[in-house]
Coordinates of C-alpha atoms and ligand atoms in Angstrom, one line a residue:
X1 CA 0.0 0.0 0.0
X2 CA 1.3 3.4 -0.9
X3 CA 1.2 5.6 2.2
X4 CA 1.9 9.2 2.0
X5 CA 2.0 11.3 5.1
X6 CA -0.6 13.9 4.1
X7 CA -3.1 11.3 3.4
X8 CA -2.8 9.8 6.8
X9 CA -3.2 13.1 8.5
X10 CA -6.3 14.0 6.6
X11 CA -8.1 10.8 7.5
X12 CA -10.6 10.9 10.3
X13 CA -10.7 8.4 13.1
X14 CA -13.5 6.3 11.4
X15 CA -11.5 6.0 8.2
X16 CA -8.5 4.9 10.3
X17 CA -10.5 2.2 11.9
X18 CA -11.8 1.0 8.5
X19 CA -8.3 1.0 7.1
X20 CA -7.2 -1.2 10.0
X21 CA -10.1 -3.6 9.5
X22 CA -9.4 -4.0 5.8
X23 CA -5.7 -4.4 6.4
X24 CA -6.3 -7.0 9.1
X25 CA -8.8 -8.8 7.0
X26 CA -11.7 -8.3 9.4
X27 CA -13.7 -7.3 6.4
X28 CA -13.0 -7.4 2.7
X29 CA -15.5 -4.7 1.8
X30 CA -17.2 -1.7 3.3
X31 CA -20.9 -1.5 3.7
X32 CA -22.6 1.4 5.6
X33 CA -26.2 2.5 6.2
X34 CA -28.3 5.4 7.3
X35 CA -31.0 4.1 9.7
X36 CA -33.6 6.8 10.4
X37 CA -36.6 6.2 12.5
X38 CA -39.5 7.5 10.5
X39 CA -40.9 9.7 13.3
X40 CA -40.1 13.2 12.0
X41 CA -38.4 15.2 9.4
X42 CA -34.6 15.0 9.0
X43 CA -32.5 17.8 10.1
X44 CA -28.9 19.1 9.6
X45 CA -27.5 16.6 12.1
X46 CA -29.0 13.8 10.0
X47 CA -27.5 15.3 6.9
X48 CA -24.1 14.9 8.5
X49 CA -24.8 11.2 9.3
X50 CA -26.1 10.6 5.8
X51 CA -23.2 12.2 4.0
X52 CA -20.7 10.6 6.4
X53 CA -22.1 7.1 5.8
X54 CA -22.5 7.6 2.1
X55 CA -19.1 9.3 1.7
X56 CA -17.4 6.3 3.4
X57 CA -19.1 3.8 1.2
X58 CA -18.1 5.7 -1.9
X59 CA -14.5 6.3 -0.7
X60 CA -14.0 2.6 -0.1
X61 CA -15.9 1.4 -3.2
X62 CA -18.5 -0.1 -1.0
X63 CA -22.3 0.2 -0.7
X64 CA -24.7 2.5 1.2
X65 CA -28.1 1.4 2.4
X66 CA -31.1 3.6 3.4
X67 CA -32.9 1.6 6.0
X68 CA -35.9 2.7 8.0
X69 CA -35.6 1.6 11.5
X70 CA -39.3 1.2 11.8
X71 CA -39.5 -1.4 14.6
X72 CA -41.4 0.9 17.0
X73 CA -45.0 1.3 15.7
X74 CA -46.2 4.0 18.1
X75 CA -44.7 7.1 16.5
X76 CA -44.1 6.2 12.9
X77 CA -45.8 7.6 9.9
X78 CA -45.7 7.0 6.1
X79 CA -45.5 10.8 5.6
X80 CA -42.1 10.8 7.3
X81 CA -40.9 7.8 5.1
X82 CA -41.6 9.8 2.0
X83 CA -40.0 13.0 3.2
X84 CA -36.9 11.1 4.4
X85 CA -36.5 9.4 1.0
X86 CA -36.8 12.8 -0.7
X87 CA -34.2 14.4 1.5
X88 CA -31.7 11.6 1.2
X89 CA -31.9 11.7 -2.6
X90 CA -31.7 15.5 -2.7
X91 CA -28.5 15.4 -0.6
X92 CA -27.1 13.2 -3.3
X93 CA -26.6 10.1 -1.2
X94 CA -27.4 7.5 -3.8
X95 CA -28.8 4.3 -2.4
X96 CA -30.2 3.0 -5.8
X97 CA -32.3 0.0 -5.0
X98 CA -30.9 -0.5 -1.5
X99 CA -33.9 0.8 0.4
X100 CA -34.8 -1.4 3.3
X101 CA -37.3 -1.6 6.1
X102 CA -36.3 -3.1 9.5
X103 CA -39.9 -4.2 9.8
X104 CA -39.3 -6.7 7.0
X105 CA -37.0 -8.5 9.3
X106 CA -39.4 -9.2 12.1
X107 CA -39.5 -12.9 11.3
X108 CA -35.6 -13.1 11.4
X109 CA -35.6 -11.2 14.7
X110 CA -38.2 -13.6 16.1
X111 CA -36.0 -16.5 15.0
X112 CA -33.0 -14.9 16.7
X113 CA -34.9 -14.6 19.9
X114 CA -35.9 -18.3 19.7
X115 CA -32.2 -19.2 19.1
X116 CA -31.2 -17.2 22.2
X117 CA -33.9 -19.0 24.3
X118 CA -32.7 -22.4 23.1
X119 CA -29.1 -21.4 24.1
X120 CA -30.4 -20.4 27.5
X121 CA -29.5 -16.8 26.7
X122 CA -33.0 -15.3 27.0
X123 CA -36.0 -15.8 29.2
X124 CA -39.6 -14.7 29.5
X125 CA -40.1 -12.4 32.5
X126 CA -43.3 -11.6 34.4
X127 CA -42.0 -8.6 36.3
X128 CA -43.7 -5.3 35.6
X129 CA -41.8 -2.5 33.9
X130 CA -41.5 -0.8 37.3
X131 CA -40.2 -3.9 39.0
X132 CA -37.7 -4.4 36.2
X133 CA -36.4 -0.9 36.8
X134 CA -36.1 -1.5 40.5
X135 CA -34.3 -4.8 40.1
X136 CA -31.9 -3.2 37.6
X137 CA -30.0 -1.3 40.3
X138 CA -27.9 1.7 39.3
X139 CA -24.3 2.7 38.9
X140 CA -23.5 2.1 42.6
X141 CA -25.8 -0.9 43.2
X142 CA -25.6 -4.2 41.3
X143 CA -28.8 -5.5 39.9
X144 CA -31.0 -8.3 41.3
X145 CA -31.8 -11.3 39.3
X146 CA -35.4 -11.8 38.2
X147 CA -37.2 -14.7 39.9
X148 CA -38.2 -15.9 36.4
X149 CA -34.6 -15.9 35.2
X150 CA -34.2 -19.7 35.6
X151 CA -37.3 -20.9 33.7
X152 CA -36.6 -23.9 31.6
X153 CA -35.9 -23.6 27.9
X154 CA -39.1 -25.4 27.1
X155 CA -41.2 -23.1 29.3
X156 CA -39.5 -20.1 27.8
X157 CA -40.1 -21.3 24.2
X158 CA -43.8 -22.0 25.0
X159 CA -44.4 -18.7 26.6
X160 CA -42.6 -16.7 24.0
X161 CA -44.7 -18.4 21.4
X162 CA -47.8 -17.5 23.4
X163 CA -46.6 -13.9 23.6
X164 CA -46.6 -13.9 19.8
X165 CA -50.0 -15.6 19.6
X166 CA -51.5 -12.8 21.6
X167 CA -52.2 -14.8 24.8
X168 CA -50.9 -12.1 27.1
X169 CA -51.9 -8.5 27.7
X170 CA -49.7 -5.6 26.7
X171 CA -46.9 -5.4 29.3
X172 CA -47.8 -8.7 31.0
X173 CA -44.7 -10.5 29.9
X174 CA -41.4 -9.5 28.2
X175 CA -38.5 -11.5 26.8
X176 CA -35.2 -10.5 28.3
X177 CA -31.6 -11.3 27.3
X178 CA -29.9 -13.4 30.0
X179 CA -26.6 -11.7 30.4
X180 CA -25.3 -10.4 33.8
X181 CA -27.2 -8.6 36.5
X182 CA -24.0 -7.5 38.2
X183 CA -22.4 -6.0 35.1
X184 CA -21.0 -2.5 35.7
X185 CA -22.7 -1.6 32.4
X186 CA -26.4 -1.3 33.1
X187 CA -27.3 -2.1 29.5
X188 CA -26.0 -5.6 30.1
X189 CA -28.3 -6.3 33.1
X190 CA -30.7 -8.6 31.4
X191 CA -32.2 -6.0 29.0
X192 CA -35.7 -6.4 27.6
X193 CA -35.5 -7.5 24.0
X194 CA -39.2 -8.1 23.1
X195 CA -42.4 -6.7 24.5
X196 CA -46.1 -7.3 23.9
X197 CA -47.8 -4.3 22.3
X198 CA -51.0 -4.4 20.3
X199 CA -50.3 -1.7 17.9
X200 CA -50.9 -1.5 14.2
X201 CA -47.7 -1.2 12.3
X202 CA -47.5 1.0 9.1
X203 CA -45.9 -1.8 7.2
X204 CA -46.9 -5.1 8.8
X205 CA -50.3 -4.0 10.0
X206 CA -51.6 -6.3 12.7
X207 CA -49.5 -9.3 11.9
X208 CA -47.4 -8.9 15.1
X209 CA -48.4 -8.1 18.6
X210 CA -44.8 -8.4 19.9
X211 CA -42.1 -5.9 18.9
X212 CA -38.3 -6.1 19.4
X213 CA -36.5 -3.4 21.4
X214 CA -34.1 -1.1 19.6
X215 CA -30.9 -2.5 21.1
X216 CA -31.8 -6.0 20.0
X217 CA -33.3 -5.1 16.6
X218 CA -30.6 -2.8 15.4
X219 CA -27.6 -5.1 15.4
X220 CA -29.7 -7.8 13.7
X221 CA -30.8 -5.4 11.0
X222 CA -27.1 -4.4 10.4
X223 CA -26.0 -8.1 10.3
X224 CA -28.8 -9.1 7.9
X225 CA -27.7 -6.4 5.5
X226 CA -24.0 -7.4 5.8
X227 CA -23.2 -3.9 7.2
X228 CA -19.5 -3.8 8.1
X229 CA -19.3 -0.5 10.0
X230 CA -22.4 0.6 11.9
X231 CA -21.8 4.2 12.5
X232 CA -23.9 6.0 15.1
X233 CA -23.7 8.8 17.6
X234 CA -22.0 8.9 21.0
X235 CA -25.0 8.2 23.2
X236 CA -24.8 4.6 22.0
X237 CA -21.3 4.1 23.2
X238 CA -22.5 2.3 26.3
X239 CA -24.7 0.1 24.2
X240 CA -21.8 -1.3 22.2
X241 CA -21.2 -4.3 24.5
X242 CA -24.8 -5.3 24.0
X243 CA -24.6 -4.8 20.2
X244 CA -21.6 -7.1 20.2
X245 CA -23.3 -9.6 22.4
X246 CA -26.4 -9.7 20.2
X247 CA -24.5 -10.3 16.9
X248 CA -22.3 -12.9 18.6
X249 CA -25.0 -14.9 20.4
X250 CA -27.3 -14.8 17.3
X251 CA -24.3 -16.4 15.5
X252 CA -24.0 -14.0 12.6
X253 CA -20.9 -14.7 10.4
X254 CA -18.6 -11.7 9.9
X255 CA -20.7 -9.5 12.1
X256 CA -20.8 -5.7 11.9
X257 CA -19.0 -3.4 14.4
X258 CA -20.3 -0.2 15.8
X259 CA -18.3 3.0 15.7
X260 CA -19.6 6.2 17.4
X261 CA -19.0 9.8 16.6
X262 CA -20.2 13.1 18.1
X263 CA -23.6 14.6 17.1
X264 CA -23.6 17.8 15.2
X265 CA -25.0 20.7 17.1
X266 CA -25.4 24.2 15.7
X267 CA -25.6 27.5 17.6
X268 CA -28.5 29.9 17.1
X269 CA -31.0 27.3 15.9
X270 CA -33.5 24.9 17.3
X271 CA -32.8 21.3 16.5
X272 CA -34.8 19.3 19.1
X273 CA -37.8 17.6 17.6
X274 CA -39.8 18.4 20.8
X275 CA -39.3 22.2 20.3
X276 CA -39.8 22.2 16.6
X277 CA -43.0 20.2 17.0
X278 CA -44.3 22.8 19.5
X279 CA -43.4 25.7 17.1
X280 CA -45.3 23.9 14.3
X281 CA -48.3 23.1 16.5
X282 CA -48.5 26.6 17.9
X283 CA -48.4 28.0 14.4
X284 CA -45.4 30.0 15.2
X285 CA -43.7 28.6 12.1
X286 CA -45.1 27.6 8.8
X287 CA -44.7 23.8 9.2
X288 CA -41.6 21.6 9.4
X289 CA -40.2 23.4 6.3
X290 CA -40.4 26.9 7.6
X291 CA -37.2 28.6 6.3
X292 CA -36.1 29.5 9.8
X293 CA -35.7 25.9 10.8
X294 CA -32.9 23.6 10.1
X295 CA -34.8 20.5 8.9
X296 CA -33.4 19.5 5.5
X297 CA -36.8 20.5 4.0
X298 CA -36.5 23.9 5.6
X299 CA -32.9 24.5 4.4
X300 CA -33.9 23.5 0.9
X301 CA -36.9 25.9 1.0
X302 CA -34.6 28.6 2.3
X303 CA -32.4 28.1 -0.7
X304 CA -29.5 26.0 0.6
X305 CA -28.1 23.6 -2.0
X306 CA -26.9 20.0 -1.5
X307 CA -23.4 21.2 -2.5
X308 CA -23.4 23.8 0.3
X309 CA -24.4 21.2 2.9
X310 CA -21.8 18.8 1.7
X311 CA -19.2 21.5 2.0
X312 CA -20.4 22.2 5.5
X313 CA -20.2 18.6 6.6
X314 CA -16.7 18.3 5.2
X315 CA -15.6 21.4 7.0
X316 CA -17.1 20.3 10.3
X317 CA -15.4 16.9 10.1
X318 CA -16.0 14.0 12.4
X319 CA -15.1 14.0 16.1
X320 CA -15.4 12.1 19.3
X321 CA -16.2 15.1 21.4
X322 CA -19.6 16.9 21.4
X323 CA -19.4 20.6 20.5
X324 CA -21.5 23.2 18.8
X325 CA -20.7 24.6 15.3
X326 CA -21.3 28.2 14.6
X327 CA -24.3 28.8 12.4
X328 CA -22.2 31.3 10.5
X329 CA -20.2 28.5 9.1
X330 CA -23.3 27.1 7.4
X331 CA -23.9 30.6 5.9
X332 CA -20.3 30.8 4.8
X333 CA -20.8 27.5 2.8
X334 CA -23.9 28.7 0.9
X335 CA -22.3 32.0 0.1
X336 CA -19.2 30.2 -1.3
X337 CA -21.4 27.8 -3.3
X338 CA -23.6 30.5 -4.9
X339 CA -21.0 33.3 -5.3
X340 CA -19.9 32.3 -8.8
X341 CA -22.8 30.2 -9.9
X342 CA -25.6 32.7 -9.7
X343 CA -26.4 35.9 -11.6
X344 CA -26.2 39.2 -9.7
X345 CA -29.4 41.1 -10.2
X346 CA -30.8 44.4 -9.0
X347 CA -33.7 44.4 -6.6
X348 CA -34.9 47.2 -4.3
X349 CA -36.2 46.0 -1.0
X350 CA -37.3 49.3 0.6
X351 CA -38.1 51.5 -2.4
X352 CA -38.2 55.3 -2.9
X353 CA -38.5 56.9 -6.3
X354 CA -35.6 58.6 -8.0
X355 CA -36.5 60.9 -10.9
X356 CA -33.8 62.1 -13.3
X357 CA -35.1 65.4 -14.3
X358 CA -33.0 65.9 -17.4
X359 CA -33.5 62.4 -18.8
X360 CA -36.0 62.3 -21.8
X361 CA -39.6 61.4 -21.1
X362 CA -41.1 58.0 -22.2
X363 CA -37.7 56.5 -23.1
X364 CA -36.4 53.1 -22.2
X365 CA -32.8 52.4 -22.8
X366 CA -31.4 48.9 -22.6
X367 CA -28.1 48.6 -20.9
X368 CA -25.7 45.6 -21.3
X369 CA -25.0 44.1 -17.9
X370 CA -22.7 41.2 -17.0
X371 CA -24.6 38.6 -15.0
X372 CA -21.6 37.9 -12.8
X373 CA -18.5 39.9 -13.1
X374 CA -16.4 37.2 -11.5
X375 CA -17.8 34.5 -13.9
X376 CA -18.0 35.6 -17.5
X377 CA -19.5 32.2 -18.4
X378 CA -22.9 33.4 -17.0
X379 CA -23.1 35.9 -19.9
X380 CA -24.9 39.2 -20.1
X381 CA -28.4 40.5 -20.0
X382 CA -30.2 43.7 -21.1
X383 CA -31.5 45.8 -18.2
X384 CA -34.0 48.6 -18.9
X385 CA -33.2 52.1 -17.7
X386 CA -35.4 55.2 -17.7
X387 CA -36.3 58.6 -16.2
X388 CA -38.0 57.1 -13.1
X389 CA -36.2 54.6 -11.0
X390 CA -36.5 52.9 -7.6
X391 CA -33.6 53.1 -5.3
X392 CA -33.2 51.9 -1.7
X393 CA -34.6 54.4 0.8
X394 CA -31.4 54.3 2.8
X395 CA -29.3 55.3 -0.2
X396 CA -30.6 58.9 0.2
X397 CA -30.1 61.2 3.2
X398 CA -31.3 64.8 3.1
X399 CA -28.8 65.6 5.8
X400 CA -25.9 63.2 5.4
X401 CA -24.1 61.8 8.3
X402 CA -20.3 61.6 8.3
X403 CA -18.7 59.3 5.7
X404 CA -22.0 59.0 3.9
X405 CA -21.1 58.8 0.2
X406 CA -24.5 58.0 -1.3
X407 CA -27.2 60.4 -2.5
X408 CA -27.6 63.7 -0.7
X409 CA -28.3 67.2 -2.2
X410 CA -25.3 68.2 -4.3
X411 CA -23.5 64.8 -4.2
X412 CA -22.8 62.8 -7.3
X413 CA -22.9 58.9 -7.3
X414 CA -22.7 56.2 -9.9
X415 CA -25.9 54.3 -10.7
X416 CA -24.6 50.8 -11.0
X417 CA -24.2 49.7 -14.7
X418 CA -25.6 53.1 -15.8
X419 CA -24.8 56.8 -15.4
X420 CA -23.5 59.3 -12.8
X421 CA -26.2 61.3 -11.2
X422 CA -26.1 64.4 -9.0
X423 CA -28.8 64.8 -6.4
X424 CA -30.8 68.0 -6.6
X425 CA -33.3 67.6 -3.7
X426 CA -36.3 65.7 -2.6
X427 CA -40.1 65.8 -2.1
X428 CA -41.8 64.9 1.2
X429 CA -45.2 64.1 2.4
X430 CA -47.0 65.9 5.3
X431 CA -45.2 63.7 7.8
X432 CA -41.8 64.6 6.5
X433 CA -41.2 61.2 4.8
X434 CA -39.3 61.4 1.6
X435 CA -41.5 60.4 -1.3
X436 CA -39.3 61.3 -4.4
X437 CA -35.6 62.1 -4.8
X438 CA -34.6 64.2 -7.7
X439 CA -31.4 64.2 -9.6
X440 CA -29.8 65.0 -13.0
X441 CA -27.6 62.7 -15.0
X442 CA -24.5 63.2 -17.1
X443 CA -25.0 61.4 -20.5
X444 CA -21.2 61.3 -20.9
X445 CA -20.7 58.9 -18.0
X446 CA -22.5 55.8 -19.2
X447 CA -20.9 52.6 -17.9
X448 CA -18.8 50.8 -20.4
X449 CA -18.4 54.0 -22.5
X450 CA -14.8 54.4 -21.5
X451 CA -15.6 57.6 -19.5
X452 CA -12.5 58.4 -17.5
X453 CA -13.4 61.8 -16.1
X454 CA -14.1 62.4 -12.5
X455 CA -14.4 59.7 -9.9
X456 CA -17.3 59.2 -7.4
X457 CA -17.2 57.6 -4.1
X458 CA -20.6 56.0 -4.0
X459 CA -22.3 53.4 -6.2
X460 CA -25.9 52.5 -5.7
X461 CA -28.2 50.0 -7.4
X462 CA -31.7 50.8 -8.9
X463 CA -34.6 49.3 -10.8
X464 CA -36.4 51.2 -13.7
X465 CA -39.9 52.0 -12.5
X466 CA -41.7 51.5 -15.8
X467 CA -40.7 47.9 -16.2
X468 CA -40.2 46.9 -12.5
X469 CA -41.9 43.9 -11.2
X470 CA -43.4 44.1 -7.7
X471 CA -42.4 41.1 -5.6
X472 CA -42.4 40.0 -1.9
X473 CA -39.2 39.4 0.0
X474 CA -38.9 37.6 3.3
X475 CA -36.0 38.3 5.5
X476 CA -35.0 36.0 8.4
X477 CA -33.2 36.1 11.7
X478 CA -32.6 33.4 14.3
X479 CA -35.8 32.1 15.6
X480 CA -34.6 32.2 19.2
X481 CA -32.9 35.0 20.9
X482 CA -29.5 33.4 21.6
X483 CA -28.1 36.5 23.3
X484 CA -30.5 36.3 26.1
X485 CA -30.5 32.5 26.2
X486 CA -32.5 30.0 24.2
X487 CA -35.0 29.2 27.0
X488 CA -37.1 31.3 29.2
X489 CA -37.3 30.6 32.9
X490 CA -40.5 28.5 32.4
X491 CA -38.6 26.3 29.9
X492 CA -40.4 27.8 26.8
X493 CA -38.3 29.0 23.9
X494 CA -37.2 32.6 24.0
X495 CA -38.4 33.6 20.6
X496 CA -36.9 36.5 18.6
X497 CA -39.8 38.7 17.6
X498 CA -37.9 39.8 14.5
X499 CA -37.2 36.3 13.1
X500 CA -39.4 37.0 10.0
X501 CA -39.8 40.3 8.2
X502 CA -42.1 40.3 5.2
X503 CA -41.5 43.1 2.6
X504 CA -44.5 43.1 0.3
X505 CA -43.5 45.9 -2.0
X506 CA -40.1 45.2 -3.4
X507 CA -39.1 45.8 -7.0
X508 CA -37.0 43.7 -9.3
X509 CA -35.8 44.0 -12.9
X510 CA -38.0 42.3 -15.4
X511 CA -35.3 39.6 -15.9
X512 CA -37.0 37.3 -13.4
X513 CA -39.6 36.1 -15.8
X514 CA -39.7 32.4 -15.7
X515 CA -38.0 32.1 -12.3
X516 CA -39.0 28.9 -10.7
X517 CA -39.2 27.5 -7.2
X518 CA -35.7 27.1 -5.6
X519 CA -34.0 29.3 -8.3
X520 CA -31.6 31.5 -6.5
X521 CA -29.9 34.8 -7.3
X522 CA -27.7 37.4 -5.8
X523 CA -29.5 40.7 -5.3
X524 CA -26.6 43.1 -5.3
X525 CA -25.8 44.6 -1.9
X526 CA -28.8 42.8 -0.4
X527 CA -27.8 39.1 -0.2
X528 CA -28.7 35.8 -1.9
X529 CA -32.4 35.1 -2.4
X530 CA -34.3 32.1 -3.6
X531 CA -37.8 31.7 -5.1
X532 CA -40.0 30.3 -2.4
X533 CA -41.4 26.8 -3.3
X534 CA -44.6 27.2 -1.4
X535 CA -46.0 30.6 -1.9
X536 CA -44.4 32.0 -5.1
X537 CA -46.4 32.2 -8.3
X538 CA -45.3 33.7 -11.7
X539 CA -47.7 36.6 -11.1
X540 CA -46.6 37.1 -7.5
X541 CA -43.0 36.2 -6.9
X542 CA -41.9 35.5 -3.4
X543 CA -38.3 35.4 -2.4
X544 CA -36.6 34.1 0.7
X545 CA -33.3 35.7 1.7
X546 CA -31.0 32.8 2.1
X547 CA -28.2 34.8 3.6
X548 CA -26.8 38.4 3.5
X549 CA -23.6 39.1 1.7
X550 CA -21.4 40.0 4.6
X551 CA -20.1 37.9 7.5
X552 CA -17.5 38.1 10.2
X553 CA -16.9 34.4 9.8
X554 CA -13.7 33.4 8.1
X555 CA -12.2 30.1 7.3
X556 CA -8.4 30.0 7.8
X557 CA -7.0 28.8 4.5
Ligands
ATP1 P1 -33.4 13.3 16.8 O1 -33.7 12.9 18.2 O2 -32.8 14.6 16.5 O3 -34.6 13.0 15.8 P2 -32.5 10.6 16.4 O4 -31.1 10.1 16.7 O5 -33.6 10.2 17.2 O6 -32.4 12.2 16.3 P3 -32.9 8.8 14.2 O7 -33.8 8.9 13.1 O8 -33.0 7.8 15.3 O9 -32.8 10.3 14.9 O10 -31.4 8.8 13.7 C1 -30.9 8.4 12.5 C2 -29.4 8.5 12.5 O11 -29.0 9.9 12.5 C3 -28.8 7.9 13.7 O12 -27.7 7.1 13.2 C4 -28.3 9.0 14.5 O13 -27.2 8.7 15.3 C5 -28.0 10.1 13.5 N1 -28.2 11.5 14.0 C6 -29.2 12.0 14.7 N2 -29.0 13.2 15.1 C7 -27.7 13.5 14.7 C8 -26.9 14.7 14.8 N3 -27.3 15.8 15.5 N4 -25.6 14.6 14.3 C9 -25.2 13.5 13.7 N5 -26.0 12.4 13.5 C10 -27.2 12.4 14.0
MG2 MG1 -35.0 8.8 17.4

């Protein structure tokens, strides 16, 4: 094997483990999986897990499975299965036809349980859930053995079958692994592996009234699919001995091994399902895909691209220690991704009219404008220009503050891609609000005309009023007020009242005709925006601000 030093350094600890396994011949291939429970929408943390597992399979020429861990019928819904498949595909994690459902293995799991009973490694227990908890002990106290622990194999087989046949009430009996009640690891103290529960399952209907517990089911699912590296998050570290016990005692050949990594947490956002559910139910957000959330559906609606999320996950890397990543890093990634790919257009979010008094009436001039100065491949477009324009309200000040280089009476600025104009004054309504700004232009100063006369300090953008299209723009801030703490004293979320600003009367150039859901653009000086997939129509375009243009966040290169 050709080893070069750089390559070793850049490998994360999971890759190092895989290398070792392949070298030692523990496995001769790599097979990973993403095993979501279909009980909610996927979020940015899941994206990390998906891309990690998919990335490893790809890197080692192996395979990647999408498997629904749908062994717990209480909370699972078909709606979630569909949204998860969509999200995984959108992220670019190709699973082709390797889509599996753990519930299709119920028979194999049952057979494994029978095998354990026959080996004297599992028993039917009549203790109540509460008694089981009491008997279990804690970190300081060893557990106490169940009085049913020494039932004969025959009796256990008969009773387990009766559990399956529906002879017992919910909770009346459970099947437990027979391991070690004095183990320092509480997970090894005869854990419950099957329970009686009369619940209709979204896939198997009423076929089963006993269901396997997660710690028993999961290793079997992995083993059946010939997973080699079962990658999960740190909270399962203490469960690993049980994982190993299950695959060994169930006699799987070449069993999988579990490797844990730290969950991804982000600052400034709400990731907990419990909180998001409450926000959805209280109608504080517009469903699970509200652009202020970080579910994958929400990020997609906001305008994030799969490429930006892949970049983010790569930058974050994998680690063994829990920590929070700055939300600004996610924003950095989408800016980097869109910077050269998307056209830079002019849009006015907070309009005020600018009238060029010496420009001819009823005239529309078409100016040639580069779509992206840093990427000539995006070509040019024609932008209409005329006597009346819209500009940003903040680009005019009747009484300028210090270092203000934009429009104020007597000052000359450049209209981006067009002419120099000199401000001559303004009109106001009875409340003193500016309604129209006046100026004159210098025809010699047209952009691209080679004019090399005087320089100006300020450049502002504009949209010609006659051809402008009125659109809605939605600006977002963090949904919780992180400064004051995410939670109030009563445990409720400390919501930021400014998390959504809806601007109903924005103006864009006519070049947006044909813009479709998810299309994104840079609006010069204002940020990156994307056409909303839910509320935008060709007649009434709605844009989400993905991210503003500036950030204090820097990646050391
Ligand atoms: P949540 O409680 O946020 O819904 P979960 O762990 O219950 O998360 P599952 O559907 O059970 O969600 O998990 C699917 C996979 O995603 C698991 O392998 C889990 O470890 C992983 N995962 C979940 N949250 C994160 C996260 N924040 N960072 C990385 N991986 C995660
Ligand atoms: Mg879960």
